[in-house]
Short mmCIF file of C-alpha atoms in Angstrom, two decimals:
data_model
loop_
_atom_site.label_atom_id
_atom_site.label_comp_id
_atom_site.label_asym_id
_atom_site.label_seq_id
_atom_site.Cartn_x
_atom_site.Cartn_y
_atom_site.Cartn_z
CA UNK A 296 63.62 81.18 64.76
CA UNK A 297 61.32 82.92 67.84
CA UNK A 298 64.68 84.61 68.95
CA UNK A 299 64.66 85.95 65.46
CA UNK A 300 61.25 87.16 65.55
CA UNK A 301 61.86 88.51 69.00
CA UNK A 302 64.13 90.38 67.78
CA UNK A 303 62.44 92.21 64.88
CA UNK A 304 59.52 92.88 66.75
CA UNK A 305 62.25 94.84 69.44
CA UNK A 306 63.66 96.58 66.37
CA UNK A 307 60.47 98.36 65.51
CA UNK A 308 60.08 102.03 66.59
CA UNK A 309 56.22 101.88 66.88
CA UNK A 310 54.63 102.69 70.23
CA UNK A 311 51.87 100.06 69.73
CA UNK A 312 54.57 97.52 69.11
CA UNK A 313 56.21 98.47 72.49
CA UNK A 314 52.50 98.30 74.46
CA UNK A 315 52.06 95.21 73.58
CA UNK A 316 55.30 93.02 73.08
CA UNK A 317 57.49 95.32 75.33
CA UNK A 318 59.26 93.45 78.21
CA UNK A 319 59.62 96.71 80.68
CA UNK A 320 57.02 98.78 79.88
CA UNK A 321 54.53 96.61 77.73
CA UNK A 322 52.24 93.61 78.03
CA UNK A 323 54.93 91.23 76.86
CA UNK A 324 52.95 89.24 74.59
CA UNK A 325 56.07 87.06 73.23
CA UNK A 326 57.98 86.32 76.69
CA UNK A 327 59.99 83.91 74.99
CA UNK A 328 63.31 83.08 76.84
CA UNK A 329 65.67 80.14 77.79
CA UNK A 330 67.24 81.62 80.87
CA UNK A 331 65.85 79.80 83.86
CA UNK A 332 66.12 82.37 85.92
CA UNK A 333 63.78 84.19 84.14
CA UNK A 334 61.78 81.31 83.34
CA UNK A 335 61.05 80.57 87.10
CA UNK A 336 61.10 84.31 88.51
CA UNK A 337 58.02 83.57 89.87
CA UNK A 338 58.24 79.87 91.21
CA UNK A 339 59.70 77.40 89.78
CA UNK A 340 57.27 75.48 87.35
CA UNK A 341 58.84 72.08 88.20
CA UNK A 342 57.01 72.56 91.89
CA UNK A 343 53.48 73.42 90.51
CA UNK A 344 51.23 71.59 88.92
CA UNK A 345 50.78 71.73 85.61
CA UNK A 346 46.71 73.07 86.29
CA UNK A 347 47.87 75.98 88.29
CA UNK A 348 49.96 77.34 85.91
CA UNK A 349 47.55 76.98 83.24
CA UNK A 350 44.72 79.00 85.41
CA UNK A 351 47.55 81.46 86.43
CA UNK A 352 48.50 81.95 82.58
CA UNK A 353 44.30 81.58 81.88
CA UNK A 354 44.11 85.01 83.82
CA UNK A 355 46.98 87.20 82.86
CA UNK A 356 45.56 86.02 79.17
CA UNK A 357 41.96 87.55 80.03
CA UNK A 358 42.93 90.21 82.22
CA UNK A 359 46.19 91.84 80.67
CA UNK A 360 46.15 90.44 77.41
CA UNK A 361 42.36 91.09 76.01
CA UNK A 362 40.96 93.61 78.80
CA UNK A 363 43.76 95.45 79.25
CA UNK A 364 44.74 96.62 75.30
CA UNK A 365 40.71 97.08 74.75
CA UNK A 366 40.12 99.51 77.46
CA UNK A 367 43.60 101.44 76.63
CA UNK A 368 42.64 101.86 73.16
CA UNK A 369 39.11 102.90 73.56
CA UNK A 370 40.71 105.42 76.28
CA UNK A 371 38.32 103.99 78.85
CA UNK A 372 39.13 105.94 82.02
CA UNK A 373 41.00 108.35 80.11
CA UNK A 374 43.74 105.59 80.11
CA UNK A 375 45.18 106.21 76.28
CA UNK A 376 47.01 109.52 77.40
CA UNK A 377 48.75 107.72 80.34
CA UNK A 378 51.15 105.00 80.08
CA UNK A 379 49.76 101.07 79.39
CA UNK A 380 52.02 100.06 82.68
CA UNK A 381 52.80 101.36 85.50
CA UNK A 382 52.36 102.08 89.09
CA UNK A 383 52.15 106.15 88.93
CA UNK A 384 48.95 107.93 89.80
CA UNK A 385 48.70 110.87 87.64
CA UNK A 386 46.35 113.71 87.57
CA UNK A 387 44.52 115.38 84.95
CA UNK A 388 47.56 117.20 83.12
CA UNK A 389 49.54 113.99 82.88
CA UNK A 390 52.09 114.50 85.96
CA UNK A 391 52.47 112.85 88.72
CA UNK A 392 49.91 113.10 91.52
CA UNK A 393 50.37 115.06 94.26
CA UNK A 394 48.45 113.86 97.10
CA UNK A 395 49.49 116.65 98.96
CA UNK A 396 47.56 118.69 97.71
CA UNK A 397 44.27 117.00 98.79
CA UNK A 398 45.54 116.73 102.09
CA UNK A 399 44.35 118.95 105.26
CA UNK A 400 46.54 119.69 108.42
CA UNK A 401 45.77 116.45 110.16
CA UNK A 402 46.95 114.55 106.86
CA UNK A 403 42.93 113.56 106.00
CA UNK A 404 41.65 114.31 102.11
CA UNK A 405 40.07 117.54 101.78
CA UNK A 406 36.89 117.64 99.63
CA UNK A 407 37.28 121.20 98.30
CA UNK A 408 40.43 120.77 97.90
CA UNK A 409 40.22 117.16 95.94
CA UNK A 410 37.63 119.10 93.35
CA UNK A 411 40.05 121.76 92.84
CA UNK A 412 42.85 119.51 92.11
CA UNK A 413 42.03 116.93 90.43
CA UNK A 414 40.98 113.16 90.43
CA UNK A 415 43.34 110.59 90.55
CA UNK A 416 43.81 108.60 86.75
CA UNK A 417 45.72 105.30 87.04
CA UNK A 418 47.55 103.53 84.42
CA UNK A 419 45.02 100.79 82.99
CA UNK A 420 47.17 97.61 83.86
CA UNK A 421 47.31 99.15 87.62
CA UNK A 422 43.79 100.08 87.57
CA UNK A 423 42.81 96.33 86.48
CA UNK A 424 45.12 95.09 89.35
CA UNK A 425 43.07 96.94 92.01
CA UNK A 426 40.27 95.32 90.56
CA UNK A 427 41.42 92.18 90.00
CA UNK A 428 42.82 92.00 93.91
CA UNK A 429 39.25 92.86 95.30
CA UNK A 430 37.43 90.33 93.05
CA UNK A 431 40.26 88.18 94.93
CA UNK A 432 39.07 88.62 98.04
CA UNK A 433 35.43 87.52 97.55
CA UNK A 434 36.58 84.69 95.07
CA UNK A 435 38.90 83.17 98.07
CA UNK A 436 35.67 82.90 100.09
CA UNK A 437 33.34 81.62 97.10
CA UNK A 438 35.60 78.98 96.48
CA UNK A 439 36.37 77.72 99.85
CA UNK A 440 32.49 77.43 100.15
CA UNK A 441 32.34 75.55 96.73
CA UNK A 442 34.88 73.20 96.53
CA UNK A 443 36.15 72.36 100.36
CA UNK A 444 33.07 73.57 102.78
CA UNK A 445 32.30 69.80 103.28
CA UNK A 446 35.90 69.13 104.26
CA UNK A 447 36.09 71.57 106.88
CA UNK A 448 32.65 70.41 108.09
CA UNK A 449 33.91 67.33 108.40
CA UNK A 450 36.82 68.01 109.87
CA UNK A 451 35.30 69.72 112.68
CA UNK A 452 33.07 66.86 113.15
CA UNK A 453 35.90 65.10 113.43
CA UNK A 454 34.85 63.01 110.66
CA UNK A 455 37.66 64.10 107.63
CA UNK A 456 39.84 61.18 106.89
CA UNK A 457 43.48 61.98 108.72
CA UNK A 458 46.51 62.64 106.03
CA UNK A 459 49.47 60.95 106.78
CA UNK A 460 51.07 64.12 108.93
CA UNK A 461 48.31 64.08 111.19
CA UNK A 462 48.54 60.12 111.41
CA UNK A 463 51.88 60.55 112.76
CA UNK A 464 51.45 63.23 115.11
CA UNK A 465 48.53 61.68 116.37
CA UNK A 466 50.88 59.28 118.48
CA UNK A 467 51.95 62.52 120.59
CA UNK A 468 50.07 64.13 123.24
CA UNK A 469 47.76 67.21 122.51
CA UNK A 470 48.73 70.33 123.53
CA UNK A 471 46.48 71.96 126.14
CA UNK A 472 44.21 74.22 124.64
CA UNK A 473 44.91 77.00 127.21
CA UNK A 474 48.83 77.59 125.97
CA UNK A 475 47.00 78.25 122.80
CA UNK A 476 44.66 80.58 124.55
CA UNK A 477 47.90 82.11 125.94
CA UNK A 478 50.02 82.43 122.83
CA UNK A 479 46.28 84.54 121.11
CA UNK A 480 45.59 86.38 123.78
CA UNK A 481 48.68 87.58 125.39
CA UNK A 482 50.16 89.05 121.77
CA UNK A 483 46.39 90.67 121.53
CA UNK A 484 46.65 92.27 125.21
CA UNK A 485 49.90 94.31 124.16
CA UNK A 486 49.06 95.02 121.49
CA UNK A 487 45.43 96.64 122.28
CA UNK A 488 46.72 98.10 125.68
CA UNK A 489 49.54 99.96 123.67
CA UNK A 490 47.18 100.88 120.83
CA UNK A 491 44.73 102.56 123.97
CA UNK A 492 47.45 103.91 125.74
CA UNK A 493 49.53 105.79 122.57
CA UNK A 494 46.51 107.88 121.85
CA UNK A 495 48.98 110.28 120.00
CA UNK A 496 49.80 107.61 117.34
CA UNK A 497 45.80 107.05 116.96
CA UNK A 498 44.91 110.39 116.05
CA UNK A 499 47.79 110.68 113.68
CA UNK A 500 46.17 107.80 112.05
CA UNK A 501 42.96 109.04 112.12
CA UNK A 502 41.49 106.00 112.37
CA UNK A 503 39.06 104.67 114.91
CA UNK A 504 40.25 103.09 118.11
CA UNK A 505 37.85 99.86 116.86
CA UNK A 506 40.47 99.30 113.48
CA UNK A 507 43.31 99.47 115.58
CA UNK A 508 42.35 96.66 117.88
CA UNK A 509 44.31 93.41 117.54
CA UNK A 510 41.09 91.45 117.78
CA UNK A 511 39.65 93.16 114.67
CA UNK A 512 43.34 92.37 112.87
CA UNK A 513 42.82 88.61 113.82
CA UNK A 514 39.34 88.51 113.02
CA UNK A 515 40.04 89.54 109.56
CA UNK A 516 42.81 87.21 108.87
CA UNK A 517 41.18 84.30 110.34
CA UNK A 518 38.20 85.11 107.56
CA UNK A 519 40.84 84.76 104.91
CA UNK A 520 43.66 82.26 106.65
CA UNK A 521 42.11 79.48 108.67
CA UNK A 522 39.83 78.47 104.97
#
C-alpha cells in the first residue's frame, strides 16, 4: 500500500510535491524502500544501536524536515528563488557563482570587487549544513565535558576501571615513551622544515607561516580526536 502511495505522490507535477517528497532533489519525506542497499547506504542499522539512529533520524527531522521547508518558504535568505537542495553557490541573478570574479592577482577576495559582484546565496539545505557542521564542532566538546570528563580524569589518574582490551594487553611490556616521541615529532620536523623551506607554495596560499605548521595541525586534531 506505501509503494502505492509512493507512487502517486511521484506522479504529481507540483513543485512543492517534488521539495518535499522528492528523492534527488527534495527532502524525501517518504523514503520508503525494501532494497537493502539503500536501506543501509549509510551504515548498516544492524551495527548501531537502536539510540543512535533514533538521535541521527531526531536531527535530520528538526533540521531538514521542519527548519529547512520554513525558511524556504518564507524566502529567508532569499532561499525561495534558488533550489531547496543543492550544493551550488549562486549569485544574485540566479547563476552560478563565479568566484573569479572576487578574486585579485594573488588569488585573495577583493572587497571592491565582492560589492560589485555580488554576495554569495546558498541553497537553504546547504546553508543549514554549514551551520549545522559548526554547531558540531562546539557540541563535540560540550559533550565530552558533560557526559565522559570524569572518565578521562580518571583515566589519567590512573583510576578508570581497565576494559577487557586493555586487561589483555596489560600482560605485554609498555612501549617506551620516546619511540612515541619519535613517531610525533619526526613526521612534524618534515613537515614544518618543508613548509619553511617551500616559501613559494606559502605565498600561493596566502596563509601565514603559523597555519601551516604541523604542530598547529596536531594541536587542532588532538582538541577534537584524543576526547
Amino acid at each position: 500500500m506505501n509503494h502505492v502511495v509512493i507512487s502517486l505522490i511521484l506522479c504529481i507535477d507540483n513543485k512543492v510535491v517534488n521539495n518535499l517528497f522528492g528523492m534527488t532533489t527534495g527532502l524525501g519525506y517518504m523514503p520508503t524502500t525494501f532494497d537493502w542497499s539503500q536501506i543501509a547506504y549509510n551504515t548498516s542499522p544492524l551495527t548501531i544501536p537502536f539510540w543512535a539512529q533514533a538521535n541521527v533520524f531526531a536531527g535530520w527531522f528538526c533540521i531538514y524536515a521542519v527548519i529547512a521547508p520554513i525558511l524556504y518558504y518564507t524566502n529567508t535568505w532569499y532561499t525561495a528563488h534558488l533550489p531547496l537542495t543543492g550544493s551550488d553557490a549562486y549569485d544574485n541573478t540566479g547563476n552560478l557563482y563565479n568566484s573569479t570574479r572576487i578574486l585579485n592577482d594573488e588569488g585573495a577576495i577583493d572587497d571592491a570587487k565582492y560589492r560589485e559582484y555580488s554576495p554569495i546565496f546558498l541553497p537553504i539545505t546547504f546553508a543549514l549544513c554549514y551551520g549545522v557542521g559548526f554547531a558540531v564542532l562546539s557540541c563535540l566538546l560540550t559533550h565530552v565535558v558533560l557526559y565522559h570528563s570524569k572518565d578521562i580524569l580518571d583515566t589519567f589518574r590512573g583510576q578508570n576501571k581497565k576494559d577487557v582490551h586493555a586487561r589483555l594487553l596489560s600482560r605485554y611490556p609498555d612501549v617506551a615513551w620516546w619511540w612515541y616521541a619519535i613517531l610525533t615529532v619526526s613526521p612534524d620536523y618534515i613537515t614544518t622544515k618543508d613548509s619553511v623551506i617551500d616559501v613559494e607554495r606559502l605565498s600561493s596560499w596566502l596563509l601565514p607561516l603559523w597555519s601551516n605548521m604541523s604542530g598547529t595541525q596536531d594541536f587542532l586534531s588532538g582538541v577534537y580526536l584524543l576526547p
